mmCIF file of C-alpha atoms in Angstrom:
data_model
loop_
_atom_site.group_PDB
_atom_site.id
_atom_site.type_symbol
_atom_site.label_atom_id
_atom_site.label_comp_id
_atom_site.label_asym_id
_atom_site.label_seq_id
_atom_site.Cartn_x
_atom_site.Cartn_y
_atom_site.Cartn_z
ATOM 1 C CA MET A 23 -61.147 54.024 0.939
ATOM 2 C CA ASN A 24 -61.812 53.802 -2.811
ATOM 3 C CA GLN A 25 -62.261 50.576 -4.751
ATOM 4 C CA MET A 26 -58.600 50.409 -5.835
ATOM 5 C CA GLU A 27 -57.359 50.864 -2.258
ATOM 6 C CA LYS A 28 -59.702 48.104 -1.057
ATOM 7 C CA LYS A 29 -58.360 45.688 -3.655
ATOM 8 C CA LEU A 30 -54.748 46.567 -2.858
ATOM 9 C CA ALA A 31 -55.426 46.121 0.877
ATOM 10 C CA GLU A 32 -56.150 42.461 0.147
ATOM 11 C CA TYR A 33 -52.437 42.108 -0.626
ATOM 12 C CA LYS A 34 -51.288 43.063 2.871
ATOM 13 C CA CYS A 35 -50.035 40.305 5.179
ATOM 14 C CA ASP A 36 -49.230 40.316 8.899
ATOM 15 C CA THR A 37 -45.565 39.285 8.923
ATOM 16 C CA ASN A 38 -45.773 37.828 12.434
ATOM 17 C CA GLU A 39 -48.304 35.332 11.071
ATOM 18 C CA ALA A 40 -46.590 34.876 7.704
ATOM 19 C CA ILE A 41 -43.196 33.931 9.138
ATOM 20 C CA CYS A 42 -43.211 30.221 10.044
ATOM 21 C CA LEU A 43 -40.375 28.942 12.221
ATOM 22 C CA LYS A 44 -39.524 25.318 13.015
ATOM 23 C CA LEU A 45 -36.891 23.313 14.824
ATOM 24 C CA VAL A 46 -36.832 20.081 12.837
ATOM 25 C CA ARG A 47 -35.743 16.733 14.303
ATOM 26 C CA PHE A 48 -37.499 14.286 11.982
ATOM 27 C CA PRO A 49 -38.422 14.569 8.262
ATOM 28 C CA GLU A 50 -42.135 14.400 9.129
ATOM 29 C CA ASP A 51 -41.776 17.620 11.207
ATOM 30 C CA VAL A 52 -41.468 19.628 7.980
ATOM 31 C CA ASP A 53 -45.151 19.152 7.096
ATOM 32 C CA ASP A 54 -46.437 18.998 10.688
ATOM 33 C CA ASP A 55 -48.148 22.320 11.478
ATOM 34 C CA SER A 56 -48.090 21.550 15.209
ATOM 35 C CA THR A 57 -44.305 22.068 15.242
ATOM 36 C CA THR A 58 -44.561 25.562 13.722
ATOM 37 C CA PHE A 59 -44.143 28.685 15.831
ATOM 38 C CA HIS A 60 -44.282 32.366 14.896
ATOM 39 C CA PRO A 61 -42.387 35.547 15.828
ATOM 40 C CA GLU A 62 -43.480 37.974 18.500
ATOM 41 C CA TYR A 63 -41.817 40.799 16.551
ATOM 42 C CA SER A 64 -40.887 41.450 12.936
ATOM 43 C CA HIS A 65 -40.666 45.263 12.940
ATOM 44 C CA GLN A 66 -36.898 45.341 12.447
ATOM 45 C CA LEU A 67 -37.358 43.985 8.913
ATOM 46 C CA PHE A 68 -40.924 44.944 8.048
ATOM 47 C CA GLY A 69 -41.470 48.266 9.829
ATOM 48 C CA ASP A 70 -43.585 49.265 12.806
ATOM 49 C CA ASP A 71 -46.793 47.969 11.191
ATOM 50 C CA GLU A 72 -45.207 44.516 10.761
ATOM 51 C CA VAL A 73 -46.859 44.157 7.361
ATOM 52 C CA ALA A 74 -45.633 42.908 3.980
ATOM 53 C CA PHE A 75 -47.390 44.278 0.913
ATOM 54 C CA GLY A 76 -47.930 42.596 -2.424
ATOM 55 C CA TYR A 77 -48.992 39.045 -1.592
ATOM 56 C CA LYS A 78 -51.986 36.931 -0.676
ATOM 57 C CA GLY A 79 -51.493 33.868 1.521
ATOM 58 C CA LEU A 80 -47.874 34.798 2.193
ATOM 59 C CA GLN A 81 -45.813 32.189 4.028
ATOM 60 C CA ILE A 82 -42.145 32.754 4.834
ATOM 61 C CA GLN A 83 -40.637 29.432 5.881
ATOM 62 C CA LEU A 84 -37.540 29.504 8.088
ATOM 63 C CA PHE A 85 -36.974 25.918 9.179
ATOM 64 C CA TYR A 86 -33.894 24.914 11.173
ATOM 65 C CA SER A 87 -32.453 21.511 11.953
ATOM 66 C CA ALA A 88 -32.809 21.113 15.727
ATOM 67 C CA GLY A 89 -29.102 20.821 16.516
ATOM 68 C CA ASN A 90 -26.789 22.347 13.937
ATOM 69 C CA LEU A 91 -29.442 24.888 12.792
ATOM 70 C CA SER A 92 -28.974 24.089 9.100
ATOM 71 C CA THR A 93 -31.571 26.328 7.475
ATOM 72 C CA LEU A 94 -34.380 25.960 4.928
ATOM 73 C CA PHE A 95 -35.680 29.269 3.532
ATOM 74 C CA LYS A 96 -38.685 29.399 1.208
ATOM 75 C CA VAL A 97 -41.266 32.044 0.331
ATOM 76 C CA LYS A 98 -44.747 30.896 -0.721
ATOM 77 C CA TYR A 99 -47.908 32.810 -1.649
ATOM 78 C CA SER A 100 -51.219 32.181 -3.382
ATOM 79 C CA ALA A 101 -51.251 35.440 -5.387
ATOM 80 C CA LYS A 102 -48.947 38.366 -6.152
ATOM 81 C CA VAL A 103 -50.079 41.947 -6.736
ATOM 82 C CA THR A 104 -48.234 42.207 -10.090
ATOM 83 C CA GLU A 105 -50.513 39.498 -11.512
ATOM 84 C CA LYS A 106 -53.464 41.933 -11.350
ATOM 85 C CA PHE A 107 -52.030 45.432 -11.197
ATOM 86 C CA ASP A 108 -49.441 47.152 -13.354
ATOM 87 C CA CYS A 109 -46.995 49.652 -11.844
ATOM 88 C CA VAL A 110 -47.488 48.305 -8.303
ATOM 89 C CA GLU A 111 -44.399 46.710 -6.793
ATOM 90 C CA PRO A 112 -44.581 44.136 -3.983
ATOM 91 C CA ASP A 113 -42.204 44.308 -1.044
ATOM 92 C CA ASP A 114 -38.957 42.433 -1.540
ATOM 93 C CA VAL A 115 -39.692 39.923 1.207
ATOM 94 C CA GLU A 116 -37.008 37.491 0.115
ATOM 95 C CA GLY A 117 -34.372 40.223 -0.016
ATOM 96 C CA LYS A 118 -35.201 41.413 3.504
ATOM 97 C CA ILE A 119 -34.816 37.907 4.958
ATOM 98 C CA ARG A 120 -31.581 37.293 3.043
ATOM 99 C CA GLU A 121 -30.115 40.370 4.764
ATOM 100 C CA VAL A 122 -30.267 38.680 8.175
ATOM 101 C CA ILE A 123 -29.813 34.942 7.637
ATOM 102 C CA PRO A 124 -26.249 33.807 6.930
ATOM 103 C CA ALA A 125 -25.308 32.282 3.589
ATOM 104 C CA GLY A 126 -25.396 28.513 3.145
ATOM 105 C CA PHE A 127 -29.132 27.950 3.616
ATOM 106 C CA SER A 128 -31.192 25.563 1.471
ATOM 107 C CA CYS A 129 -34.111 26.595 -0.727
ATOM 108 C CA ASN A 130 -35.096 23.026 -1.548
ATOM 109 C CA THR A 131 -36.998 20.869 0.964
ATOM 110 C CA ASP A 132 -35.397 17.593 -0.183
ATOM 111 C CA ASP A 133 -31.917 19.070 0.212
ATOM 112 C CA PHE A 134 -32.827 20.247 3.710
ATOM 113 C CA ILE A 135 -34.197 16.838 4.723
ATOM 114 C CA SER A 136 -30.991 15.191 3.538
ATOM 115 C CA LEU A 137 -29.078 17.459 5.964
ATOM 116 C CA LEU A 138 -31.034 15.979 8.869
ATOM 117 C CA GLU A 139 -29.043 12.771 8.431
ATOM 118 C CA LYS A 140 -25.918 14.705 9.501
ATOM 119 C CA GLU A 141 -27.489 15.804 12.787
ATOM 120 C CA ALA A 142 -26.055 12.703 14.468
ATOM 121 C CA ASN A 143 -22.598 14.251 13.937
ATOM 122 C CA PHE A 144 -23.553 17.458 15.776
ATOM 123 C CA LYS A 145 -22.225 17.736 19.316
ATOM 124 C CA PRO A 146 -22.635 20.690 21.717
ATOM 125 C CA PHE A 147 -19.841 23.251 21.668
ATOM 126 C CA GLY A 148 -17.663 24.195 24.615
ATOM 127 C CA THR A 149 -17.451 22.915 28.186
ATOM 128 C CA LEU A 150 -20.276 21.159 30.017
ATOM 129 C CA LEU A 151 -21.289 23.199 33.108
ATOM 130 C CA HIS A 152 -24.516 21.606 34.271
ATOM 131 C CA THR A 153 -26.899 18.717 33.538
ATOM 132 C CA TYR A 154 -30.528 18.612 34.707
ATOM 133 C CA THR A 155 -33.795 16.847 33.930
ATOM 134 C CA VAL A 156 -37.347 18.061 33.351
ATOM 135 C CA HIS A 157 -40.339 15.725 33.453
ATOM 136 C CA SER A 158 -42.280 15.776 30.189
ATOM 137 C CA VAL A 159 -45.961 14.953 30.541
ATOM 138 C CA GLU A 160 -46.192 14.589 26.758
ATOM 139 C CA GLU A 161 -43.301 12.124 26.566
ATOM 140 C CA GLY A 162 -44.152 10.470 29.894
ATOM 141 C CA GLU A 163 -40.524 10.551 31.024
ATOM 142 C CA ASP A 164 -37.730 12.782 32.287
ATOM 143 C CA LEU A 165 -35.825 14.602 29.539
ATOM 144 C CA THR A 166 -32.153 15.474 29.979
ATOM 145 C CA TYR A 167 -30.676 18.912 29.296
ATOM 146 C CA GLN A 168 -27.123 20.245 29.304
ATOM 147 C CA ILE A 169 -25.716 23.754 29.712
ATOM 148 C CA HIS A 170 -22.395 24.491 27.997
ATOM 149 C CA LYS A 171 -20.041 27.471 28.193
ATOM 150 C CA VAL A 172 -18.481 28.427 24.877
ATOM 151 C CA ASN A 173 -16.105 31.073 23.582
ATOM 152 C CA VAL A 174 -15.879 32.208 19.991
ATOM 153 C CA SER A 175 -12.534 30.454 19.384
ATOM 154 C CA CYS A 176 -14.316 27.077 19.551
ATOM 155 C CA PRO A 177 -14.093 25.545 16.017
ATOM 156 C CA GLY A 178 -17.340 25.994 14.059
ATOM 157 C CA PHE A 179 -19.051 28.021 16.769
ATOM 158 C CA LYS A 180 -18.878 31.424 15.056
ATOM 159 C CA GLU A 181 -20.848 30.120 12.051
ATOM 160 C CA PHE A 182 -23.298 28.315 14.351
ATOM 161 C CA HIS A 183 -23.838 31.493 16.383
ATOM 162 C CA GLU A 184 -24.604 33.475 13.209
ATOM 163 C CA ARG A 185 -27.501 31.105 12.566
ATOM 164 C CA LEU A 186 -28.618 31.044 16.204
ATOM 165 C CA GLN A 187 -28.731 34.807 16.713
ATOM 166 C CA THR A 188 -31.284 35.271 13.905
ATOM 167 C CA PHE A 189 -33.928 34.115 16.408
ATOM 168 C CA LEU A 190 -33.287 37.260 18.478
ATOM 169 C CA LEU A 191 -34.911 39.456 15.817
ATOM 170 C CA TRP A 192 -38.193 37.603 16.201
ATOM 171 C CA PHE A 193 -38.377 37.391 20.008
ATOM 172 C CA ILE A 194 -36.505 40.363 21.534
ATOM 173 C CA GLU A 195 -38.016 43.740 20.698
ATOM 174 C CA THR A 196 -34.748 45.717 20.681
ATOM 175 C CA ALA A 197 -32.468 42.888 19.533
ATOM 176 C CA SER A 198 -29.210 43.564 17.738
ATOM 177 C CA PHE A 199 -26.459 41.257 16.533
ATOM 178 C CA ILE A 200 -23.194 41.303 18.467
ATOM 179 C CA ASP A 201 -19.566 41.412 17.357
ATOM 180 C CA ALA A 202 -18.750 37.831 18.243
ATOM 181 C CA ASP A 203 -15.076 38.336 17.305
ATOM 182 C CA ASP A 204 -14.531 40.223 20.576
ATOM 183 C CA ASP A 205 -13.015 37.658 22.957
ATOM 184 C CA ARG A 206 -14.630 39.312 25.979
ATOM 185 C CA TRP A 207 -17.923 37.627 25.067
ATOM 186 C CA ASP A 208 -18.952 34.459 26.890
ATOM 187 C CA PHE A 209 -21.702 32.252 25.457
ATOM 188 C CA PHE A 210 -23.865 29.837 27.430
ATOM 189 C CA LEU A 211 -26.027 27.354 25.520
ATOM 190 C CA VAL A 212 -28.762 24.934 26.581
ATOM 191 C CA PHE A 213 -29.231 21.641 24.694
ATOM 192 C CA GLU A 214 -31.727 18.803 25.015
ATOM 193 C CA LYS A 215 -30.494 15.228 24.614
ATOM 194 C CA TYR A 216 -32.873 13.046 22.616
ATOM 195 C CA ASN A 217 -32.829 9.665 20.868
ATOM 196 C CA LYS A 218 -33.311 9.050 17.168
ATOM 197 C CA ASP A 219 -32.961 5.563 15.716
ATOM 198 C CA GLY A 220 -30.944 4.450 18.740
ATOM 199 C CA GLU A 221 -28.506 7.368 18.580
ATOM 200 C CA THR A 222 -28.167 10.276 21.051
ATOM 201 C CA LEU A 223 -28.687 13.649 19.405
ATOM 202 C CA PHE A 224 -28.771 17.218 20.701
ATOM 203 C CA ALA A 225 -31.304 20.002 20.094
ATOM 204 C CA VAL A 226 -30.812 23.714 20.813
ATOM 205 C CA VAL A 227 -33.076 25.005 23.607
ATOM 206 C CA GLY A 228 -31.774 28.532 24.188
ATOM 207 C CA TYR A 229 -28.740 30.634 25.005
ATOM 208 C CA MET A 230 -27.284 33.645 26.771
ATOM 209 C CA THR A 231 -24.526 36.086 25.823
ATOM 210 C CA VAL A 232 -22.444 37.794 28.528
ATOM 211 C CA TYR A 233 -19.889 40.578 28.037
ATOM 212 C CA ASN A 234 -17.000 40.904 30.490
ATOM 213 C CA TYR A 235 -16.435 44.570 31.327
ATOM 214 C CA TYR A 236 -13.244 45.769 33.003
ATOM 215 C CA VAL A 237 -13.513 47.111 36.559
ATOM 216 C CA TYR A 238 -10.569 49.063 37.975
ATOM 217 C CA PRO A 239 -8.061 47.960 39.049
ATOM 218 C CA ASP A 240 -8.138 44.200 38.394
ATOM 219 C CA LYS A 241 -11.734 42.951 38.299
ATOM 220 C CA THR A 242 -14.374 42.197 35.664
ATOM 221 C CA ARG A 243 -18.123 42.752 35.681
ATOM 222 C CA PRO A 244 -19.972 40.203 33.501
ATOM 223 C CA ARG A 245 -23.057 41.826 32.002
ATOM 224 C CA VAL A 246 -25.845 39.692 30.551
ATOM 225 C CA SER A 247 -26.567 41.068 27.097
ATOM 226 C CA GLN A 248 -29.102 38.712 25.513
ATOM 227 C CA MET A 249 -31.029 35.720 26.752
ATOM 228 C CA LEU A 250 -33.512 33.626 24.823
ATOM 229 C CA ILE A 251 -35.248 30.332 25.461
ATOM 230 C CA LEU A 252 -36.801 29.244 22.154
ATOM 231 C CA PRO A 253 -40.643 29.154 22.183
ATOM 232 C CA PRO A 254 -41.086 25.338 22.029
ATOM 233 C CA PHE A 255 -39.206 25.128 25.350
ATOM 234 C CA GLN A 256 -40.603 28.139 27.203
ATOM 235 C CA GLY A 257 -42.449 27.670 30.482
ATOM 236 C CA GLU A 258 -40.427 24.572 31.439
ATOM 237 C CA GLY A 259 -37.908 26.229 33.792
ATOM 238 C CA HIS A 260 -34.934 26.370 31.395
ATOM 239 C CA GLY A 261 -34.408 30.104 31.878
ATOM 240 C CA ALA A 262 -33.981 29.671 35.627
ATOM 241 C CA GLN A 263 -31.618 26.713 35.117
ATOM 242 C CA LEU A 264 -29.526 28.740 32.659
ATOM 243 C CA LEU A 265 -29.310 31.879 34.792
ATOM 244 C CA GLU A 266 -28.449 29.898 37.919
ATOM 245 C CA ALA A 267 -25.742 27.933 36.078
ATOM 246 C CA VAL A 268 -24.249 31.189 34.762
ATOM 247 C CA HIS A 269 -24.244 32.724 38.252
ATOM 248 C CA ARG A 270 -22.634 29.641 39.746
ATOM 249 C CA TYR A 271 -19.967 29.667 37.024
ATOM 250 C CA TYR A 272 -18.963 33.288 37.702
ATOM 251 C CA CYS A 273 -19.011 32.671 41.467
ATOM 252 C CA THR A 274 -15.962 30.463 40.921
ATOM 253 C CA CYS A 275 -14.048 33.319 39.248
ATOM 254 C CA PRO A 276 -12.080 35.359 41.837
ATOM 255 C CA LYS A 277 -11.696 38.314 39.456
ATOM 256 C CA VAL A 278 -15.460 38.833 39.041
ATOM 257 C CA GLN A 279 -16.832 41.828 40.962
ATOM 258 C CA ASP A 280 -20.544 41.222 40.400
ATOM 259 C CA ILE A 281 -22.983 40.206 37.674
ATOM 260 C CA THR A 282 -25.330 42.691 36.001
ATOM 261 C CA ALA A 283 -27.669 42.836 32.996
ATOM 262 C CA GLU A 284 -27.973 45.252 30.105
ATOM 263 C CA ASP A 285 -31.396 46.941 29.948
ATOM 264 C CA PRO A 286 -33.226 43.962 31.525
ATOM 265 C CA SER A 287 -36.836 43.275 30.546
ATOM 266 C CA ASP A 288 -39.546 42.857 33.187
ATOM 267 C CA ASN A 289 -39.546 39.109 32.552
ATOM 268 C CA TYR A 290 -35.786 38.933 33.053
ATOM 269 C CA VAL A 291 -36.027 40.866 36.347
ATOM 270 C CA LYS A 292 -38.666 38.405 37.607
ATOM 271 C CA LEU A 293 -36.500 35.469 36.587
ATOM 272 C CA ARG A 294 -33.440 37.016 38.260
ATOM 273 C CA ASP A 295 -35.433 37.638 41.457
ATOM 274 C CA PHE A 296 -36.337 33.959 41.625
ATOM 275 C CA VAL A 297 -32.803 32.704 40.946
ATOM 276 C CA LEU A 298 -31.051 35.118 43.333
ATOM 277 C CA VAL A 299 -33.520 34.452 46.141
ATOM 278 C CA LYS A 300 -33.019 30.718 45.684
ATOM 279 C CA LEU A 301 -29.244 31.171 45.905
ATOM 280 C CA CYS A 302 -29.315 33.569 48.878
ATOM 281 C CA MET A 303 -31.563 31.319 50.966
ATOM 282 C CA ALA A 304 -28.458 29.226 51.661
ATOM 283 C CA LEU A 305 -26.488 32.197 53.091
ATOM 284 C CA PRO A 306 -26.367 32.533 56.906
ATOM 285 C CA SER A 307 -26.920 36.318 56.819
ATOM 286 C CA PHE A 308 -30.279 35.778 55.069
ATOM 287 C CA SER A 309 -31.566 33.296 57.653
ATOM 288 C CA THR A 310 -35.139 33.856 58.863
ATOM 289 C CA ASP A 311 -34.129 35.034 62.356
ATOM 290 C CA ARG A 312 -31.893 37.776 60.894
ATOM 291 C CA LEU A 313 -34.398 39.079 58.342
ATOM 292 C CA LYS A 314 -36.563 40.786 60.982
ATOM 293 C CA HIS A 315 -33.637 43.028 61.967
ATOM 294 C CA GLY A 316 -33.586 44.710 58.559
ATOM 295 C CA PHE A 317 -31.192 44.799 55.623
ATOM 296 C CA SER A 318 -27.594 44.754 56.838
ATOM 297 C CA GLU A 319 -24.121 45.370 55.492
ATOM 298 C CA GLU A 320 -23.386 41.744 56.345
ATOM 299 C CA MET A 321 -26.086 40.665 53.860
ATOM 300 C CA ALA A 322 -24.698 42.965 51.171
ATOM 301 C CA HIS A 323 -21.128 41.771 51.775
ATOM 302 C CA GLU A 324 -21.938 38.050 51.870
ATOM 303 C CA ALA A 325 -24.120 38.249 48.736
ATOM 304 C CA GLN A 326 -21.336 40.011 46.832
ATOM 305 C CA ASP A 327 -18.489 37.919 48.183
ATOM 306 C CA LYS A 328 -20.072 34.484 47.762
ATOM 307 C CA LEU A 329 -22.590 34.980 44.943
ATOM 308 C CA LYS A 330 -21.350 38.085 43.029
ATOM 309 C CA ILE A 331 -24.674 39.856 43.703
ATOM 310 C CA ASN A 332 -24.493 43.647 43.962
ATOM 311 C CA LYS A 333 -25.994 45.591 46.863
ATOM 312 C CA LYS A 334 -29.082 46.760 44.964
ATOM 313 C CA HIS A 335 -30.063 43.205 44.013
ATOM 314 C CA ALA A 336 -29.191 41.889 47.486
ATOM 315 C CA ARG A 337 -31.597 44.437 48.992
ATOM 316 C CA ARG A 338 -34.349 43.197 46.702
ATOM 317 C CA VAL A 339 -33.628 39.594 47.710
ATOM 318 C CA TYR A 340 -33.844 40.617 51.366
ATOM 319 C CA GLU A 341 -37.271 42.208 50.814
ATOM 320 C CA ILE A 342 -38.610 39.064 49.137
ATOM 321 C CA LEU A 343 -37.322 36.776 51.889
ATOM 322 C CA ARG A 344 -38.550 39.197 54.568
ATOM 323 C CA LEU A 345 -42.025 39.046 53.006
ATOM 324 C CA ARG A 346 -41.825 35.256 52.960
ATOM 325 C CA ALA A 347 -41.064 35.296 56.696
ATOM 326 C CA THR A 348 -43.728 37.906 57.538
ATOM 327 C CA ASP A 349 -47.268 37.142 58.675
ATOM 328 C CA MET A 350 -49.092 39.792 56.644
ATOM 329 C CA SER A 351 -52.315 39.092 58.554
ATOM 330 C CA ASP A 352 -50.581 40.466 61.652
ATOM 331 C CA VAL A 353 -51.160 44.238 61.591
ATOM 332 C CA GLU A 354 -47.890 45.154 63.267
ATOM 333 C CA GLN A 355 -45.738 42.809 61.149
ATOM 334 C CA ALA A 356 -47.453 44.007 57.951
ATOM 335 C CA ARG A 357 -46.917 47.650 58.944
ATOM 336 C CA ASP A 358 -43.228 47.117 59.733
ATOM 337 C CA TYR A 359 -42.714 45.379 56.389
ATOM 338 C CA ARG A 360 -44.577 48.056 54.434
ATOM 339 C CA LEU A 361 -42.526 50.863 56.016
ATOM 340 C CA GLU A 362 -39.289 48.958 55.363
ATOM 341 C CA VAL A 363 -40.026 48.615 51.626
ATOM 342 C CA LYS A 364 -41.474 52.119 51.254
ATOM 343 C CA LYS A 365 -38.355 53.565 52.865
ATOM 344 C CA ARG A 366 -36.385 52.273 49.870
ATOM 345 C CA LEU A 367 -39.035 53.234 47.333
ATOM 346 C CA TYR A 368 -39.132 56.762 48.768
ATOM 347 C CA GLY A 369 -35.572 57.422 47.569
ATOM 348 C CA PRO A 370 -36.537 59.152 44.277
ATOM 349 C CA TYR A 371 -39.103 61.330 46.081
ATOM 350 C CA ARG A 372 -36.518 62.380 48.666
ATOM 351 C CA LYS A 373 -34.311 63.402 45.764
ATOM 352 C CA ASN A 374 -37.166 65.569 44.474
ATOM 353 C CA GLN A 375 -37.323 67.351 47.832
ATOM 354 C CA ARG A 376 -33.605 68.144 47.622
ATOM 355 C CA GLU A 377 -34.131 69.506 44.111
ATOM 356 C CA ILE A 378 -36.906 71.803 45.389
ATOM 357 C CA THR A 379 -34.547 73.173 48.030
ATOM 358 C CA LYS A 380 -31.991 73.964 45.305
ATOM 359 C CA MET A 381 -34.677 75.535 43.098
ATOM 360 C CA LYS A 382 -35.731 77.930 45.847
ATOM 361 C CA LYS A 383 -32.317 79.516 45.627
ATOM 362 C CA CYS A 384 -32.322 80.147 41.883
ATOM 363 C CA LEU A 385 -35.914 80.269 40.517
ATOM 364 C CA ARG A 386 -38.475 83.059 40.509
ATOM 365 C CA PRO A 387 -41.610 82.330 42.609
ATOM 366 C CA GLU A 388 -43.818 81.605 39.580
ATOM 367 C CA GLU A 389 -41.220 79.186 38.120
ATOM 368 C CA LEU A 390 -40.844 77.454 41.464
ATOM 369 C CA ALA A 391 -44.630 77.081 41.816
ATOM 370 C CA SER A 392 -44.897 75.182 38.527
ATOM 371 C CA HIS A 393 -42.158 72.748 39.535
ATOM 372 C CA VAL A 394 -43.513 72.228 43.043
ATOM 373 C CA SER A 395 -46.967 71.469 41.686
ATOM 374 C CA GLN A 396 -45.445 68.650 39.663
ATOM 375 C CA MET A 397 -44.095 67.191 42.908
ATOM 376 C CA ASP A 398 -47.341 67.480 44.864
ATOM 377 C CA THR A 399 -47.099 65.553 48.147
ATOM 378 C CA GLN A 400 -50.467 63.845 47.718
ATOM 379 C CA VAL A 401 -49.489 62.608 44.264
ATOM 380 C CA GLN A 402 -46.209 61.337 45.662
ATOM 381 C CA HIS A 403 -48.022 59.346 48.356
ATOM 382 C CA GLU A 404 -50.377 57.827 45.780
ATOM 383 C CA GLU A 405 -47.509 56.885 43.477
ATOM 384 C CA LEU A 406 -45.546 55.457 46.401
ATOM 385 C CA GLU A 407 -48.482 53.256 47.416
ATOM 386 C CA LYS A 408 -48.961 52.126 43.806
ATOM 387 C CA SER A 409 -45.258 51.220 43.539
ATOM 388 C CA TYR A 410 -45.454 49.313 46.813
ATOM 389 C CA GLN A 411 -48.457 47.253 45.658
ATOM 390 C CA GLU A 412 -46.738 46.423 42.356
ATOM 391 C CA VAL A 413 -43.582 45.325 44.172
ATOM 392 C CA LEU A 414 -45.660 43.256 46.584
ATOM 393 C CA GLY A 415 -47.337 41.469 43.657
ATOM 394 C CA ASP A 416 -43.962 40.707 42.042
ATOM 395 C CA TYR A 417 -42.517 39.424 45.308
ATOM 396 C CA ARG A 418 -45.511 37.169 45.985
ATOM 397 C CA ARG A 419 -45.148 35.549 42.560
ATOM 398 C CA VAL A 420 -41.493 34.749 43.353
ATOM 399 C CA ILE A 421 -42.511 33.225 46.698
ATOM 400 C CA GLU A 422 -45.227 31.140 45.014
ATOM 401 C CA ARG A 423 -42.682 29.822 42.538
ATOM 402 C CA LEU A 424 -40.220 29.008 45.338
ATOM 403 C CA ALA A 425 -42.894 26.897 46.982
ATOM 404 C CA LEU A 426 -42.978 24.663 43.897
ATOM 405 C CA VAL A 427 -39.240 23.927 43.962
#
């Protein structure tokens, strides 16, 4: 790297550090660094390197009022590359952010603070589904939360959702904005109730979007599209409360076939495992004395009929509850459980064997040999054991969490 390149490199900023997000309740929060949080991702605006060029000490402020999400947007920096170098253009940071945040934001801190006075007028959208409390060690008291179901026809919600969905870009790797005008979308929002100067106010905690697909001839299949609990509230159990409330809502809808998720992340799958196991524990077919007899059609039917859980997910629930009821220090019980789970995991390998049989009929010996080597039995056994141990680890974490409920 020559001297010029070294000097220009000083004008590169990590955009995940430069972007400063806040959910503001009180005017003093604006200057309180402890209320700031940062994105996990910024590649959708700033490329795979997640770097902005042309600034030193870059700070991109995106501050939101806690309830209505009125927005303050400011760009600050200590130095700009054009102050020292001719013919070198900095990235248009402001332009990139303006592409994704809806119009109507403030650029002046005083104007933004004045909007906080209107937060008392903000009330959650839609219909109240569920209320719950979480004990706050910091506050020394139980805090109250509400989950609401909303559709896009609710007055003012479309504009609110445009502000809310900007958070997806920073915390979901493959996030994309949805066409909220489609009336097949359902929205579920979590709010915290809090007091300010003797008044009850509401702060956004997180949300979920669900699309209702048609299933022939007269059913629907709700599919979870996006789910986000905002960072200041993560790790407090709100995701589980939200997913359980959504499941319970759709369980009351006779036309719902089952509930699925679009390209679920590992974290979502773990959360779903916990919620579905918790729900299925109340079903007679999943009682401890029936688990030892294996997964049954009765389990699959009852899970779908009463809880809108499809057969694949019901099988996974069974395996978790079977593990919970199994003494893994007992050699015979541990062996029976291992074989039961591996029987399911072996499915893809059995498919490979069928493919080999088909190949024998249409491939030359040398072509067949190369394919068979890729499906080596020893490798299959090793991969099967690895998959089993990973599943076992996931299941044990669910059981540990259940013990805390």
